[in-house]
C-alpha atoms as an extended CHARMM CRD file, in Angstrom:
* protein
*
       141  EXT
         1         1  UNK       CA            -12.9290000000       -8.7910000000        3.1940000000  PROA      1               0.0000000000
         2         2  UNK       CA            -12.5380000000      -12.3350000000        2.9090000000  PROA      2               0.0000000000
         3         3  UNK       CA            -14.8520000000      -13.5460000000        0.2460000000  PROA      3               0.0000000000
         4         4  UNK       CA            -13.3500000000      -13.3160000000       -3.3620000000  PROA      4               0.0000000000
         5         5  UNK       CA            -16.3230000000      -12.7090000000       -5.6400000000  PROA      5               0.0000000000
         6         6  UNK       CA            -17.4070000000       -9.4090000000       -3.5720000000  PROA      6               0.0000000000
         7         7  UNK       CA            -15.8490000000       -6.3110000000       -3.6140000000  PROA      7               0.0000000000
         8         8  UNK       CA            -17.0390000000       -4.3750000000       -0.5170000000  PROA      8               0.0000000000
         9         9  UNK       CA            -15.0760000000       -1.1070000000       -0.1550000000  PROA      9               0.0000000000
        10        10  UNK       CA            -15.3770000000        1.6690000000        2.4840000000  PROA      10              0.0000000000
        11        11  UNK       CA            -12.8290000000        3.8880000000        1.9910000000  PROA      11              0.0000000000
        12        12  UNK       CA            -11.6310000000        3.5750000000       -1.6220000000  PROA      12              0.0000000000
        13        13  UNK       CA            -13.4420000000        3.9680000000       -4.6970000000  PROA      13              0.0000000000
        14        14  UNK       CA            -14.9500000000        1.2800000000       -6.0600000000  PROA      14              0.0000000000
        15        15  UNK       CA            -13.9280000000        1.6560000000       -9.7320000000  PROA      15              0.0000000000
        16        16  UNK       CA            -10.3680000000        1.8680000000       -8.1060000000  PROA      16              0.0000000000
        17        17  UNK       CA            -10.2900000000       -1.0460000000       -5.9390000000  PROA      17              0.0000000000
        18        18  UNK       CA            -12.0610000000       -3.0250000000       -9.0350000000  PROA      18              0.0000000000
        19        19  UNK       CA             -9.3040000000       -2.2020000000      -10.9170000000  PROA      19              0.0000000000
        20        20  UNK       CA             -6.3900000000       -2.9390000000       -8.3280000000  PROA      20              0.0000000000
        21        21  UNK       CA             -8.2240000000       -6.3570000000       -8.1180000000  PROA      21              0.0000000000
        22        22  UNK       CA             -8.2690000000       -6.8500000000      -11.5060000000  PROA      22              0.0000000000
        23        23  UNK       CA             -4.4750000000       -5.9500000000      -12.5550000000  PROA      23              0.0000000000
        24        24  UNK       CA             -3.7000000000       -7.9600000000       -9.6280000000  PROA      24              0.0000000000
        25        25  UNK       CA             -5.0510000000      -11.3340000000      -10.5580000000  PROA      25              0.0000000000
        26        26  UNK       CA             -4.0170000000      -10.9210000000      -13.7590000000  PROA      26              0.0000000000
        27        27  UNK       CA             -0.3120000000      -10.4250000000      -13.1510000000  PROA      27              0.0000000000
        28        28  UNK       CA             -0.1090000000      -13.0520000000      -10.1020000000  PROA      28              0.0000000000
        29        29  UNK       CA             -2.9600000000      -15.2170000000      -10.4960000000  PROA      29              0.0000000000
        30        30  UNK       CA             -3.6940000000      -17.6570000000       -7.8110000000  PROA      30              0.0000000000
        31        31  UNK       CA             -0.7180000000      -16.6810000000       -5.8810000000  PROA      31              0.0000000000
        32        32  UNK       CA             -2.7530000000      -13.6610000000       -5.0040000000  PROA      32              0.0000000000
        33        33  UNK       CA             -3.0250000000      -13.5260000000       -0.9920000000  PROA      33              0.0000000000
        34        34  UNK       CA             -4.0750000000       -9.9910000000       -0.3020000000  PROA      34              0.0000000000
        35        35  UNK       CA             -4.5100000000       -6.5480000000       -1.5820000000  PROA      35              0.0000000000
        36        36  UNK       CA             -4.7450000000       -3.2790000000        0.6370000000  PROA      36              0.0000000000
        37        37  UNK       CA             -4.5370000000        0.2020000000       -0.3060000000  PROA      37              0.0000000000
        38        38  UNK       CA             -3.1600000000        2.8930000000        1.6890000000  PROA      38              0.0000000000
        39        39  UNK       CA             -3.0140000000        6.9480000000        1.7600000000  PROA      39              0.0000000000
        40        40  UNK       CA             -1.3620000000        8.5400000000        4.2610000000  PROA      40              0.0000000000
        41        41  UNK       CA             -4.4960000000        8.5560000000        6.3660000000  PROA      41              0.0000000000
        42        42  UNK       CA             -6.3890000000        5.4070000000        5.4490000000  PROA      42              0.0000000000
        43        43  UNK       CA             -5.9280000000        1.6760000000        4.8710000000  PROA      43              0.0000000000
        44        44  UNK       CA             -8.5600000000       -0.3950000000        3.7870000000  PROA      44              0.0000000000
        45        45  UNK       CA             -7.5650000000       -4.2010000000        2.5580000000  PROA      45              0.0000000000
        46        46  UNK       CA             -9.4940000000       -4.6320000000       -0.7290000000  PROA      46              0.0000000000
        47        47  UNK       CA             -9.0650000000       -8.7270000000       -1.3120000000  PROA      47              0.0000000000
        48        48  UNK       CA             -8.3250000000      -11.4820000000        1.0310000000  PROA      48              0.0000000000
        49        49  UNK       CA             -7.9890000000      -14.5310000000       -0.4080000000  PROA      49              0.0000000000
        50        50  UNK       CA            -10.5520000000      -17.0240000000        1.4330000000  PROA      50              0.0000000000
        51        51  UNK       CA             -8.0440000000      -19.6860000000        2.6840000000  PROA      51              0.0000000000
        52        52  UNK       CA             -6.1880000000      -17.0950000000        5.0300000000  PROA      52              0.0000000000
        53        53  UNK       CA             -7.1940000000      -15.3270000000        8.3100000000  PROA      53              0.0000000000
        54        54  UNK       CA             -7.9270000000      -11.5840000000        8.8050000000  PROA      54              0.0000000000
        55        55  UNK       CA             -5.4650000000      -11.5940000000       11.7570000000  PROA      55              0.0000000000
        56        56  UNK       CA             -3.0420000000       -8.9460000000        9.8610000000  PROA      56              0.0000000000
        57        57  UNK       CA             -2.4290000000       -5.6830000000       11.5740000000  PROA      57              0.0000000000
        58        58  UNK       CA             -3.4920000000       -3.3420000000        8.7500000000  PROA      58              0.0000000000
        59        59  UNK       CA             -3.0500000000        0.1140000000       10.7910000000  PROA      59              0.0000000000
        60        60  UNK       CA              0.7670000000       -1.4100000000       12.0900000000  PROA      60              0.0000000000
        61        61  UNK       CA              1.4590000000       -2.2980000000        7.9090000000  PROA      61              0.0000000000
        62        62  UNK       CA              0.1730000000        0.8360000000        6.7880000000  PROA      62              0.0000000000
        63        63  UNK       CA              2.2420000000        2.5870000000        9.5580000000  PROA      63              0.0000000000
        64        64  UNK       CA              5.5150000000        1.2770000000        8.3990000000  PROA      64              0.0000000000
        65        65  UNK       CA              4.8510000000        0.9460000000        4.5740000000  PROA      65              0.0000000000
        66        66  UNK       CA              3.5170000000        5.1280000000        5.0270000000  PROA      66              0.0000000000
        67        67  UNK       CA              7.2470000000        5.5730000000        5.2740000000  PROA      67              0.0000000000
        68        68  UNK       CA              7.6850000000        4.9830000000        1.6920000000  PROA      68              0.0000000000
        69        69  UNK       CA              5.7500000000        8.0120000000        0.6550000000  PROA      69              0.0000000000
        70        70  UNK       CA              8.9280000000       10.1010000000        2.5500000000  PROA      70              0.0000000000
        71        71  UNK       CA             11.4760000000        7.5140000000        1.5980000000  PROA      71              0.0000000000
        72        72  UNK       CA             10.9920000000        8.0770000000       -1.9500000000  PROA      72              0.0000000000
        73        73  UNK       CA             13.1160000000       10.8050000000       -2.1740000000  PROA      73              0.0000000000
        74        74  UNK       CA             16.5470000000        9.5140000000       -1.0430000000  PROA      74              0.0000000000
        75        75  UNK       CA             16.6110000000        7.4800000000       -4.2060000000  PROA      75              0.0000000000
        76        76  UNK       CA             16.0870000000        9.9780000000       -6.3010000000  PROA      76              0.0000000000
        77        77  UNK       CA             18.9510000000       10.9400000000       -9.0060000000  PROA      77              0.0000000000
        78        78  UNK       CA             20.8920000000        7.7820000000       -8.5630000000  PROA      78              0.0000000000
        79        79  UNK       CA             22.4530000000        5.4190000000      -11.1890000000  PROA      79              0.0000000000
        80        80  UNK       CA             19.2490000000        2.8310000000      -10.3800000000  PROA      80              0.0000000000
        81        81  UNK       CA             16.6780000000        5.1120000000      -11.6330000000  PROA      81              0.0000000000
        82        82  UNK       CA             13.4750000000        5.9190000000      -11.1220000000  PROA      82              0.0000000000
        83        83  UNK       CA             11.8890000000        4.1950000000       -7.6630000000  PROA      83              0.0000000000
        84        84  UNK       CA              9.5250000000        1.5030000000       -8.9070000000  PROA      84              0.0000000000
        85        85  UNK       CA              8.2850000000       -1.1710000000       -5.9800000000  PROA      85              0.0000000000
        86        86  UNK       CA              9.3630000000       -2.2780000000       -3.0750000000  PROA      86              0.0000000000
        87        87  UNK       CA              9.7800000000       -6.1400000000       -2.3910000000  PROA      87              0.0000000000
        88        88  UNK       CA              9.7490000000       -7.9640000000        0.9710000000  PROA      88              0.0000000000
        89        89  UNK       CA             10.6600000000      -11.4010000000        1.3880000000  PROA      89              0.0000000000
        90        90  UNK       CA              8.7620000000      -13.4640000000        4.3080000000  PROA      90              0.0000000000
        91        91  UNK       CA              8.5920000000      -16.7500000000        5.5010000000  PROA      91              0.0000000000
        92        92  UNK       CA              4.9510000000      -17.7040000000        3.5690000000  PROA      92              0.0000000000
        93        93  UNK       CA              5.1130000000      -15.1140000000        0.6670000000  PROA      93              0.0000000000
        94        94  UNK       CA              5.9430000000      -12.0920000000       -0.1290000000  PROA      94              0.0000000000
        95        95  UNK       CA              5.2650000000       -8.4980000000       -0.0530000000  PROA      95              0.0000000000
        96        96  UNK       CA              4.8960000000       -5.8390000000       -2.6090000000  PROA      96              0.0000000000
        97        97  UNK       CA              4.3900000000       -2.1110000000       -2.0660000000  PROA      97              0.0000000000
        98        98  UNK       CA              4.0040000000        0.0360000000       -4.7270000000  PROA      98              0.0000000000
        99        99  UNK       CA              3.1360000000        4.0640000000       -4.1460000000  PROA      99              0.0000000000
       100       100  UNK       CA              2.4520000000        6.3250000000       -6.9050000000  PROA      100             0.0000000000
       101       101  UNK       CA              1.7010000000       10.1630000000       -5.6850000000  PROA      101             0.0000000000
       102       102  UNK       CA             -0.7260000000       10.5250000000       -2.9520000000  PROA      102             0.0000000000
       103       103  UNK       CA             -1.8110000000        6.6640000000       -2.2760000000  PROA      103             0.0000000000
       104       104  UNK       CA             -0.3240000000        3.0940000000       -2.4460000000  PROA      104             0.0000000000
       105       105  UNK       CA             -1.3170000000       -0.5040000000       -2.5780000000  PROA      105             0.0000000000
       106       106  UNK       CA              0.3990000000       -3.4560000000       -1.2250000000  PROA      106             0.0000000000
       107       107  UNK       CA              0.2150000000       -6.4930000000       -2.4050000000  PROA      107             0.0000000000
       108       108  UNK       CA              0.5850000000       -9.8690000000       -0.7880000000  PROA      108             0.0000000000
       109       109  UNK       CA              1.6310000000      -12.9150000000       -2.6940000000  PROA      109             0.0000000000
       110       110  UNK       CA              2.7190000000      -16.9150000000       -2.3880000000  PROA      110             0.0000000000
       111       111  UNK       CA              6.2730000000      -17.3750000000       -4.2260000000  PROA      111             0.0000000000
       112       112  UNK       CA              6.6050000000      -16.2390000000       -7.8330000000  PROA      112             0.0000000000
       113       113  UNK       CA              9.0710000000      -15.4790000000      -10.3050000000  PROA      113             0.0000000000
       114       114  UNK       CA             10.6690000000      -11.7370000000      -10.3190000000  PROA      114             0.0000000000
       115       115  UNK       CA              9.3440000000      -11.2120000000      -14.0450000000  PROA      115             0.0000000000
       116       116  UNK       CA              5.6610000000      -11.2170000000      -12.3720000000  PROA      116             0.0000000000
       117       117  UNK       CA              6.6310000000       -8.8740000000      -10.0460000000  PROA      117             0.0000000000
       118       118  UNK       CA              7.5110000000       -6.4530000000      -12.2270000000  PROA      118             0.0000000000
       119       119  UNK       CA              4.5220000000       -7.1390000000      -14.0140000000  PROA      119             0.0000000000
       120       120  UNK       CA              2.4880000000       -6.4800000000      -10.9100000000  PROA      120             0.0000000000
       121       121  UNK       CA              4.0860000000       -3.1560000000      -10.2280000000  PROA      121             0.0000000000
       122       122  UNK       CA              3.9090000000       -1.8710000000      -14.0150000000  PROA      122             0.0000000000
       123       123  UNK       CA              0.1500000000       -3.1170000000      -14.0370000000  PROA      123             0.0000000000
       124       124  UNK       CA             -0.5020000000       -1.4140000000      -10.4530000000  PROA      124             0.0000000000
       125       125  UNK       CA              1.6550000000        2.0020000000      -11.0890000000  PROA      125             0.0000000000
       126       126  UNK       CA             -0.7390000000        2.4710000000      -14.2760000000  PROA      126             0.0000000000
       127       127  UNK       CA             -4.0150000000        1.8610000000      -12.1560000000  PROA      127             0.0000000000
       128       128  UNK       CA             -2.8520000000        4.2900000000       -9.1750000000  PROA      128             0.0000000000
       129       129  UNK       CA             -1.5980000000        7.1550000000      -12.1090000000  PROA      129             0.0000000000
       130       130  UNK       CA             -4.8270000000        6.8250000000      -13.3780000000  PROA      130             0.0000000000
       131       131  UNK       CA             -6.5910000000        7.3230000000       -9.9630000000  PROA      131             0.0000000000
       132       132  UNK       CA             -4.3110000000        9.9290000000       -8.4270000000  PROA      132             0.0000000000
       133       133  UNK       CA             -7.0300000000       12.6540000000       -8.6270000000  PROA      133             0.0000000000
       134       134  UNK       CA             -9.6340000000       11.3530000000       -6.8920000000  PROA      134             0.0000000000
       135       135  UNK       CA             -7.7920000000       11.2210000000       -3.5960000000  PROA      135             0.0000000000
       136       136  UNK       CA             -8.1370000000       13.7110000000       -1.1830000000  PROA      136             0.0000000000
       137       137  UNK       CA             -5.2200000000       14.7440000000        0.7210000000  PROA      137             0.0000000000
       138       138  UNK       CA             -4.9730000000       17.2390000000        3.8780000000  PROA      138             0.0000000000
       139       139  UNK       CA             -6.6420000000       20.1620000000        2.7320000000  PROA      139             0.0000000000
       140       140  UNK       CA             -9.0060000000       19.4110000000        0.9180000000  PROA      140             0.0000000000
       141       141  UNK       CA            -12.8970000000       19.9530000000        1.3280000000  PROA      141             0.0000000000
């Protein structure tokens, strides 16, 4: 979607991707670029902001940011802690993924200090604990 005032969603709760949007422009403000959500069997990009083009490959992102939900683990009881986000650096911005449980969001942003990052991925954890139960996962009916 490519127009910032409306929220059209297909795949992904409304109240859900309302809230994603919100956190999200409150803890990066205008640096916002883009915000997609993933399970492991959809992808849907929630925000665009209106000065970029839709040209991403969401299926080939989702693909490779999927492998986080497997990843996960190898961290796991190590002297860092607890996984909490996952930062790539780019050329024009940056990249964000965050997965809680059975679904994730990336998030897409112009340069910005590390503190709002971890804002971002506190604020974003919090929406996708809250939402965790209202995916469906293989299995279910």
């Amino acid at each position: 979607m490519s127009d910032e005032t409306e929220l059209e969603t297909e795949t992904i709760d409304r109240t859900l991707a309302e809230e994603l949007l919100s956190v999200s422009r409150t803890a990066v403000g205008d640096e916002l670029r883009s915000i997609t959500y993933f399970t492991e069997d959809e992808v849907e990009q929630i925000y665009l902001r209106s000065d970029l083009e839709q040209t991403a490959d969401l299926v080939g992102f989702a693909d490779h940011e999927r492998l986080g939900f497997r990843s996960q683990s190898a961290y796991r009881n190590t002297q860092l802690g607890e996984y909490q986000a996952t930062v790539r650096m780019f050329e024009n911005g940056y990249l964000s993924r965050v997965i809680r449980g059975p679904h994730g969001v990336w998030v897409t942003t112009d340069d910005m200090s590390m503190d709002r990052f971890k804002e971002l991925t506190t604020a974003t954890k919090s929406v996708l604990d809250d939402h965790a139960d209202t995916v469906s996962t293989d299995g279910d009916d």
